[in-house]
Amino acid sequence: MRNLLLFLNRYNAFFLFLLLEVFCFYLIVNYNHFQRTQFLSSSGVLSASVLNAKSGVTDYFSLGKQNEQLAAQNSVLLDKLYNKEKVRYIYTADTTERDSSEVRKLYDFIPAKIINKSTLKLHNYLTINKGENQGLKPQMGVMGPNGAVGLIQKTSKNYSTVMTLLHKESRISAILKNNNHFGSLTWDGRNEFYAQLNDIPTNIKVAKNDTVVTSGFSDFFPANIMIGLVDSIWREPGSNFHTINVELSTIFRSIDHVYIIDFIDREEIEILESETINE
Amino acid sequence: MNNSIIANALRFLVLLLVQVLILNEIELHGFIHPYIYPLFILLLPFETPRWVQLLLGFIMGLLIDVYANTIGFHAAATVWLAFIRTTVQEVNKPSGGYEPEQRPLMFDMGVKWTLFYVGVSVLLHHFVLFSIEAGSFANVLSTLSKIFVSSLVSIFLMMLYQFIFVPKQ
């Protein structure tokens, strides 16, 4: 201790010098914007790269949450998109007394996460984490970020199963976008990337890469939801219809978020139609 | 002794005012920034305690900073000047050493000694000052030429000051 004091005393000028300079640099960095940014940026190179690396790691931890947020946001956007557009339903099924310029909410989009799925069987299903408690019912349409996915098959309190397009019994009303001819989309069970569009008469010209979308003639889907692109066309001998191989836009193997389409007027239409048939 | 304190206090005021009121307004080509206030530190008596020199340097520098709105620049440079002043004096010591009654004035020490003393000190002071101002080593050449040219003008002014204000004794 005594030695330390002696040492300090001997070099007191030097220590005072250091003290004052440190104080000066404190002042410089605190009161001069340019010098502060210079100081911080040069000393910040290291910290910035460390922080970058850190966020590169920690970003992954929040991916689940961010996905949920994005899905929620997407459902809002889908809502706007399909309810604003003059959907086919307004002309085909809507009652005439309604002003056609009125934008009425026709569809609700409920985001859900896939918790289980199969793609390699003949009857492929998804299981999603929304159910009756969230307003889901059987026969509601399901779409993914890239297009149509399937229909709700069964619901429980908080979960539902979805019959995908990759299902032997699946049958969805689809149209060729450029000429509005409609047919039904089925799956032959062979390849998870292709489905088949039937019932297009042979006098209709179909070309490779024509777009196939939902027709809007069913209760399940709004019109114009992407299904896929025409991949190949052939004609079974003796048939008057094309058989069209459609490359699906949804890759079922990699999909993990979907939106359930709740068609608000469905019950009304069903009652109306059943009454008409029973007459 | 009292005389010396009064003389230095007066010099403090005069140099501060000259610097703040006149020289700070001069910016030749935005390149030459002459400074005369460091002369106050340089002309403090030899026997001034070092801690007093350092504190005076800090105060002087900070006052200049306040007027020039460059908090810390001049304080840092002037504390540095006060610190190296002794070393420069040691290096520049005449063969017989300093006489007890000598002051570091041109009047006492002669032109040659003063030119070396003032020249080296001012260069070192300006080097620190302009380096801090530049903030980085991005434009070293421009900074160095600024230091050099400004130092020449500052040294000239300081010598001129000593020619004009000759102590009456």
XYZ file of C-alpha atoms in Angstrom:
448
model
C 0.000 0.000 0.000
C 2.757 2.378 0.979
C 4.618 1.519 -2.169
C 1.500 2.122 -4.191
C 1.065 5.565 -2.618
C 4.694 6.376 -3.258
C 4.309 5.239 -6.818
C 1.218 7.368 -7.311
C 2.932 10.338 -5.694
C 5.974 9.968 -7.871
C 3.955 9.919 -11.054
C 1.138 12.160 -9.910
C 1.460 14.390 -12.952
C 1.090 11.423 -15.249
C -1.956 10.121 -13.442
C -3.569 13.529 -13.379
C -2.830 13.751 -17.079
C -4.493 10.393 -17.699
C -7.454 11.330 -15.554
C -7.989 14.612 -17.346
C -7.615 13.039 -20.778
C -10.077 10.327 -19.970
C -12.481 12.974 -18.806
C -11.870 14.959 -21.989
C -12.623 11.985 -24.166
C -15.719 11.329 -22.150
C -16.781 14.891 -22.929
C -15.842 14.544 -26.579
C -17.812 11.382 -27.069
C -20.763 12.680 -25.120
C -21.116 16.120 -26.590
C -20.043 15.717 -30.201
C -22.299 13.749 -32.410
C -19.840 13.054 -35.219
C -17.071 11.903 -32.874
C -19.555 9.753 -31.022
C -20.692 8.006 -34.162
C -17.087 7.522 -35.255
C -16.189 6.110 -31.883
C -19.221 3.902 -31.728
C -18.947 2.688 -35.297
C -15.307 1.741 -35.068
C -15.727 0.114 -31.701
C -19.061 -1.182 -32.870
C -17.769 -3.352 -35.677
C -17.169 -6.170 -33.278
C -20.357 -5.771 -31.289
C -22.382 -5.471 -34.468
C -21.065 -8.702 -35.872
C -21.646 -10.419 -32.554
C -25.215 -9.139 -32.436
C -25.751 -10.226 -36.017
C -24.562 -13.712 -35.264
C -26.758 -13.770 -32.209
C -29.873 -12.757 -34.055
C -28.994 -15.298 -36.714
C -29.398 -17.899 -34.003
C -32.216 -16.436 -31.934
C -34.380 -15.640 -34.960
C -35.073 -19.328 -35.266
C -36.543 -19.478 -31.791
C -39.286 -17.089 -32.753
C -40.037 -18.632 -36.132
C -43.102 -20.426 -34.820
C -44.532 -17.273 -33.414
C -43.722 -15.304 -36.512
C -45.384 -17.927 -38.671
C -48.510 -17.636 -36.592
C -48.475 -13.896 -36.963
C -47.989 -14.160 -40.698
C -50.772 -16.689 -40.983
C -53.114 -14.420 -39.043
C -52.130 -11.508 -41.210
C -52.642 -13.564 -44.356
C -56.111 -14.567 -43.297
C -56.977 -10.907 -42.926
C -55.593 -10.200 -46.393
C -57.405 -13.149 -47.951
C -60.529 -11.900 -46.307
C -60.080 -8.560 -48.007
C -59.163 -10.059 -51.339
C -62.023 -12.477 -51.763
C -64.685 -10.370 -50.184
C -63.885 -7.317 -52.201
C -63.644 -8.977 -55.537
C -66.909 -9.521 -57.348
C -66.938 -13.191 -56.662
C -68.848 -15.488 -58.950
C -71.215 -16.252 -56.136
C -72.627 -12.780 -56.138
C -74.099 -13.417 -59.585
C -74.861 -17.091 -59.394
C -76.226 -17.729 -55.972
C -76.851 -14.402 -54.375
C -80.432 -13.175 -54.217
C -81.415 -10.556 -56.740
C -82.717 -8.055 -54.244
C -79.225 -7.435 -53.022
C -77.451 -4.542 -54.627
C -74.697 -6.076 -56.686
C -72.288 -3.239 -55.965
C -72.530 -3.842 -52.268
C -69.487 -5.544 -50.860
C -70.791 -8.112 -48.471
C -68.666 -10.419 -46.465
C -68.958 -13.804 -48.094
C -66.045 -15.710 -46.680
C -64.155 -15.973 -43.454
C -60.609 -17.213 -43.488
C -59.420 -19.037 -40.402
C -55.688 -19.753 -40.169
C -54.628 -23.158 -38.907
C -51.482 -25.143 -38.520
C -51.047 -28.636 -39.854
C -50.082 -31.015 -37.095
C -50.142 -34.258 -39.029
C -50.359 -35.289 -42.641
C -49.956 -38.036 -45.154
C -49.185 -37.752 -48.828
C -48.248 -41.237 -49.940
C -51.450 -43.167 -49.422
C -54.508 -43.438 -51.601
C -56.540 -41.468 -49.089
C -54.467 -38.649 -47.790
C -55.513 -36.494 -44.885
C -54.217 -33.537 -42.958
C -54.876 -32.912 -39.313
C -55.109 -29.260 -38.330
C -55.190 -27.538 -34.972
C -58.569 -25.819 -35.292
C -61.947 -27.412 -34.685
C -65.555 -26.825 -33.745
C -64.590 -24.365 -31.051
C -63.114 -22.168 -33.753
C -66.194 -22.498 -35.934
C -65.060 -25.245 -38.270
C -67.569 -27.633 -39.822
C -67.208 -30.552 -42.205
C -67.183 -29.710 -45.907
C -65.484 -26.382 -45.499
C -62.831 -25.622 -48.081
C -59.174 -25.486 -47.092
C -56.518 -23.571 -48.946
C -52.810 -23.127 -48.455
C -50.497 -20.301 -49.406
C -50.183 -21.649 -52.942
C -53.726 -22.760 -53.602
C -56.482 -25.227 -52.870
C -55.714 -27.972 -50.395
C -58.906 -29.903 -49.728
C -62.068 -30.130 -47.664
C -62.669 -30.581 -43.979
C -63.702 -34.152 -43.400
C -64.345 -34.421 -39.693
C -64.108 -32.037 -36.807
C -63.570 -32.461 -33.106
C -63.584 -29.784 -30.433
C -60.172 -28.360 -31.302
C -58.959 -30.374 -34.271
C -60.116 -31.278 -37.719
C -59.102 -33.637 -40.439
C -58.849 -32.454 -44.014
C -59.447 -34.630 -47.024
C -56.787 -33.368 -49.371
C -56.913 -33.202 -53.126
C -54.730 -36.296 -52.895
C -57.671 -38.521 -52.011
C -59.353 -41.066 -54.190
C -62.797 -39.730 -53.307
C -61.856 -36.091 -53.616
C -63.818 -34.227 -56.263
C -63.511 -30.530 -56.727
C -65.138 -28.242 -59.250
C -62.419 -26.583 -61.296
C -62.223 -24.417 -64.386
C -59.664 -23.613 -67.014
C -58.998 -20.009 -66.345
C -58.589 -18.820 -69.922
C -61.872 -20.230 -71.311
C -63.936 -20.799 -68.179
C -64.795 -24.400 -69.079
C -65.341 -26.368 -65.997
C -64.694 -29.912 -65.051
C -64.025 -31.844 -61.911
C -60.680 -32.443 -60.377
C -59.902 -35.894 -59.074
C -56.833 -37.808 -58.152
C -55.784 -41.125 -59.560
C -53.658 -42.016 -56.586
C -50.413 -42.307 -58.495
C -48.405 -39.155 -57.996
C -48.640 -36.687 -55.185
C -47.717 -33.774 -57.466
C -50.409 -34.315 -60.134
C -54.187 -34.452 -60.118
C -56.554 -35.022 -63.035
C -59.081 -32.666 -64.530
C -61.969 -34.501 -66.187
C -65.102 -33.641 -68.091
C -63.560 -31.096 -70.429
C -65.039 -31.848 -73.870
C -62.574 -32.666 -76.622
C -63.677 -29.722 -78.745
C -62.203 -27.374 -76.153
C -58.614 -26.426 -76.807
C -56.349 -27.011 -73.879
C -52.703 -26.145 -73.847
C -49.864 -27.024 -71.584
C -49.424 -24.545 -68.697
C -53.017 -23.354 -68.804
C -54.086 -22.330 -65.350
C -56.609 -24.390 -63.457
C -58.493 -22.647 -60.653
C -61.515 -23.344 -58.487
C -64.801 -22.607 -60.190
C -66.798 -21.162 -57.352
C -69.715 -23.434 -58.328
C -69.426 -25.355 -55.099
C -69.961 -24.246 -51.550
C -66.426 -25.040 -50.617
C -64.238 -22.583 -52.398
C -64.498 -19.074 -53.717
C -63.761 -18.787 -57.408
C -60.252 -18.294 -58.691
C -58.277 -20.096 -56.064
C -55.252 -21.578 -57.711
C -55.148 -25.327 -58.200
C -52.333 -25.863 -60.650
C -51.099 -25.809 -64.238
C -51.980 -28.137 -67.084
C -49.121 -30.531 -67.541
C -50.277 -32.990 -70.195
C -53.490 -33.711 -72.113
C -54.700 -36.920 -73.649
C -57.872 -38.582 -74.728
C -58.963 -41.990 -73.591
C -60.038 -44.060 -76.618
C -63.780 -43.753 -77.162
C -64.168 -40.884 -74.757
C -65.500 -37.460 -75.629
C -63.552 -35.813 -72.893
C -59.972 -34.804 -72.343
C -58.095 -36.223 -69.474
C -55.797 -33.522 -68.229
C -52.908 -33.977 -65.881
C -52.645 -30.945 -63.621
C -49.467 -30.161 -61.796
C -50.670 -29.050 -58.394
C -49.509 -25.685 -57.136
C -49.707 -26.899 -53.571
C -46.922 -29.217 -52.632
C -48.512 -31.247 -49.924
C -45.260 -32.572 -48.672
C -43.990 -29.161 -47.568
C -47.126 -27.248 -46.670
C -47.629 -26.445 -42.990
C -50.083 -23.578 -42.688
C -53.565 -23.548 -44.187
C -56.656 -21.333 -44.142
C -60.103 -22.708 -43.683
C -62.680 -21.007 -45.852
C -65.913 -20.423 -44.053
C -68.628 -19.636 -46.603
C -71.051 -17.577 -44.601
C -74.155 -18.127 -46.735
C -73.744 -21.840 -47.108
C -76.630 -22.897 -44.907
C -78.984 -20.495 -46.581
C -78.057 -21.835 -49.986
C -78.269 -25.454 -48.891
C -81.763 -24.968 -47.514
C -82.821 -23.155 -50.636
C -81.451 -25.806 -52.930
C -82.896 -28.741 -50.983
C -86.312 -27.085 -50.958
C -86.089 -26.609 -54.699
C -85.258 -30.252 -55.286
C -88.014 -31.456 -52.965
C -90.692 -29.499 -54.737
C 5.805 35.714 -7.375
C 2.636 37.756 -7.111
C 3.706 39.675 -10.121
C 4.103 36.475 -12.029
C 0.593 35.271 -11.109
C -0.953 38.544 -12.194
C 1.020 38.550 -15.423
C -0.067 35.004 -16.220
C -3.687 35.678 -15.309
C -3.642 38.667 -17.614
C -2.069 36.605 -20.364
C -4.737 33.975 -19.822
C -7.461 36.542 -20.389
C -5.811 38.255 -23.338
C -5.038 35.019 -25.187
C -8.499 33.630 -24.500
C -10.143 36.776 -25.840
C -7.876 37.022 -28.876
C -8.564 33.408 -29.661
C -12.303 33.519 -29.160
C -13.031 36.927 -30.598
C -10.591 37.082 -33.490
C -8.898 33.847 -34.449
C -11.954 31.635 -34.151
C -13.556 33.752 -36.833
C -10.704 33.062 -39.224
C -11.099 30.022 -41.383
C -8.884 30.355 -44.387
C -10.188 28.030 -47.077
C -11.766 26.042 -44.272
C -8.301 24.636 -43.947
C -6.204 26.887 -41.734
C -7.323 27.164 -38.157
C -4.731 29.190 -36.242
C -4.598 28.903 -32.467
C -2.760 31.195 -30.112
C -4.232 30.244 -26.734
C -1.770 27.334 -26.168
C 0.884 29.991 -25.697
C -0.530 30.569 -22.222
C 0.481 27.080 -21.172
C 3.843 27.375 -22.897
C 4.713 30.603 -21.076
C 3.897 29.414 -17.551
C 6.979 29.683 -15.314
C 9.330 26.690 -15.290
C 8.728 26.008 -11.637
C 4.916 25.774 -11.934
C 3.804 22.470 -10.363
C 2.855 20.016 -13.049
C -0.610 19.382 -11.688
C -1.253 23.122 -11.851
C -0.119 23.168 -15.473
C -2.401 20.258 -16.299
C -5.403 21.797 -14.568
C -4.794 25.171 -16.178
C -4.498 23.446 -19.538
C -7.785 21.709 -18.940
C -9.535 24.909 -17.912
C -8.156 26.904 -20.811
C -9.024 24.203 -23.313
C -12.493 23.763 -21.962
C -13.181 27.506 -22.144
C -12.101 27.547 -25.781
C -14.311 24.526 -26.363
C -17.290 26.247 -24.857
C -16.946 29.121 -27.273
C -16.137 26.971 -30.286
C -18.853 24.464 -29.433
C -16.409 21.576 -29.565
C -16.651 20.288 -26.007
C -13.558 18.283 -25.129
C -11.418 18.777 -28.257
C -9.303 21.653 -27.026
C -9.395 20.449 -23.447
C -7.878 17.119 -24.464
C -5.284 18.734 -26.716
C -4.286 21.350 -24.169
C -3.978 18.894 -21.300
C -1.744 16.917 -23.634
C 0.252 20.075 -24.358
C 0.646 20.811 -20.653
C 1.856 17.274 -20.149
C 4.511 17.261 -22.874
C 5.640 20.831 -22.137
C 8.113 19.644 -19.516
C 9.548 17.031 -21.829
C 10.066 19.528 -24.612
C 11.786 21.832 -22.141
C 14.043 19.017 -21.028
C 14.980 18.150 -24.602
C 15.571 21.816 -25.367
C 17.623 22.467 -22.237
C 20.594 24.785 -22.773
C 23.972 23.222 -22.005
C 24.128 25.009 -18.638
C 20.585 24.178 -17.615
C 17.919 26.747 -16.779
C 18.768 29.667 -14.508
C 16.505 30.053 -11.460
C 15.083 33.414 -12.537
C 14.590 32.461 -16.182
C 11.114 32.271 -17.673
C 10.212 30.403 -20.859
C 9.770 33.711 -22.660
C 11.584 34.742 -25.802
C 12.765 37.783 -23.826
C 14.657 35.480 -21.459
C 15.521 32.499 -23.655
C 16.163 33.920 -27.091
C 14.551 33.382 -30.473
C 16.154 30.061 -31.344
C 15.166 28.328 -28.103
C 11.653 29.750 -28.289
C 11.178 28.759 -31.894
C 12.073 25.156 -31.134
C 10.035 25.068 -27.944
C 6.962 26.677 -29.438
C 7.311 24.869 -32.754
C 7.501 21.344 -31.363
C 4.794 21.968 -28.743
C 2.382 23.498 -31.207
C 2.874 20.695 -33.720
C 2.146 18.116 -31.031
C -0.852 20.086 -29.794
C -2.294 20.543 -33.262
C -1.681 16.939 -34.113
C -3.885 15.780 -31.250
C -6.448 18.488 -31.808
C -6.997 17.880 -35.513
C -6.887 14.126 -35.113
C -9.703 14.305 -32.601
C -11.564 16.639 -34.895
C -11.165 14.290 -37.840
C -12.511 11.492 -35.677
C -11.023 8.755 -37.832
C -7.973 7.939 -39.867
C -9.967 7.938 -43.063
C -8.438 11.134 -44.484
C -4.991 11.055 -42.958
C -3.347 13.144 -45.669
C -5.876 15.921 -45.477
C -5.645 15.906 -41.679
C -1.854 15.968 -41.732
C -1.686 18.876 -44.142
C -4.231 20.729 -42.031
C -2.056 20.137 -38.972
C 1.056 21.308 -40.724
C -0.331 24.454 -42.309
C -2.305 25.510 -39.240
C 0.746 24.909 -37.057
C 2.855 27.208 -39.232
C 0.331 30.007 -38.842
C -0.093 29.368 -35.123
C 3.675 29.382 -34.531
C 3.990 32.596 -36.470
C 1.263 34.223 -34.400
C 2.818 33.059 -31.138
C 6.229 34.396 -32.089
C 4.641 37.639 -33.172
C 2.848 37.910 -29.840
C 6.122 37.560 -28.000
C 7.768 40.199 -30.165
C 4.965 42.630 -29.426
C 4.428 41.995 -25.715
C 7.921 42.291 -24.371
C 7.918 42.225 -20.550
C 9.096 45.476 -19.044
C 12.097 44.605 -16.960
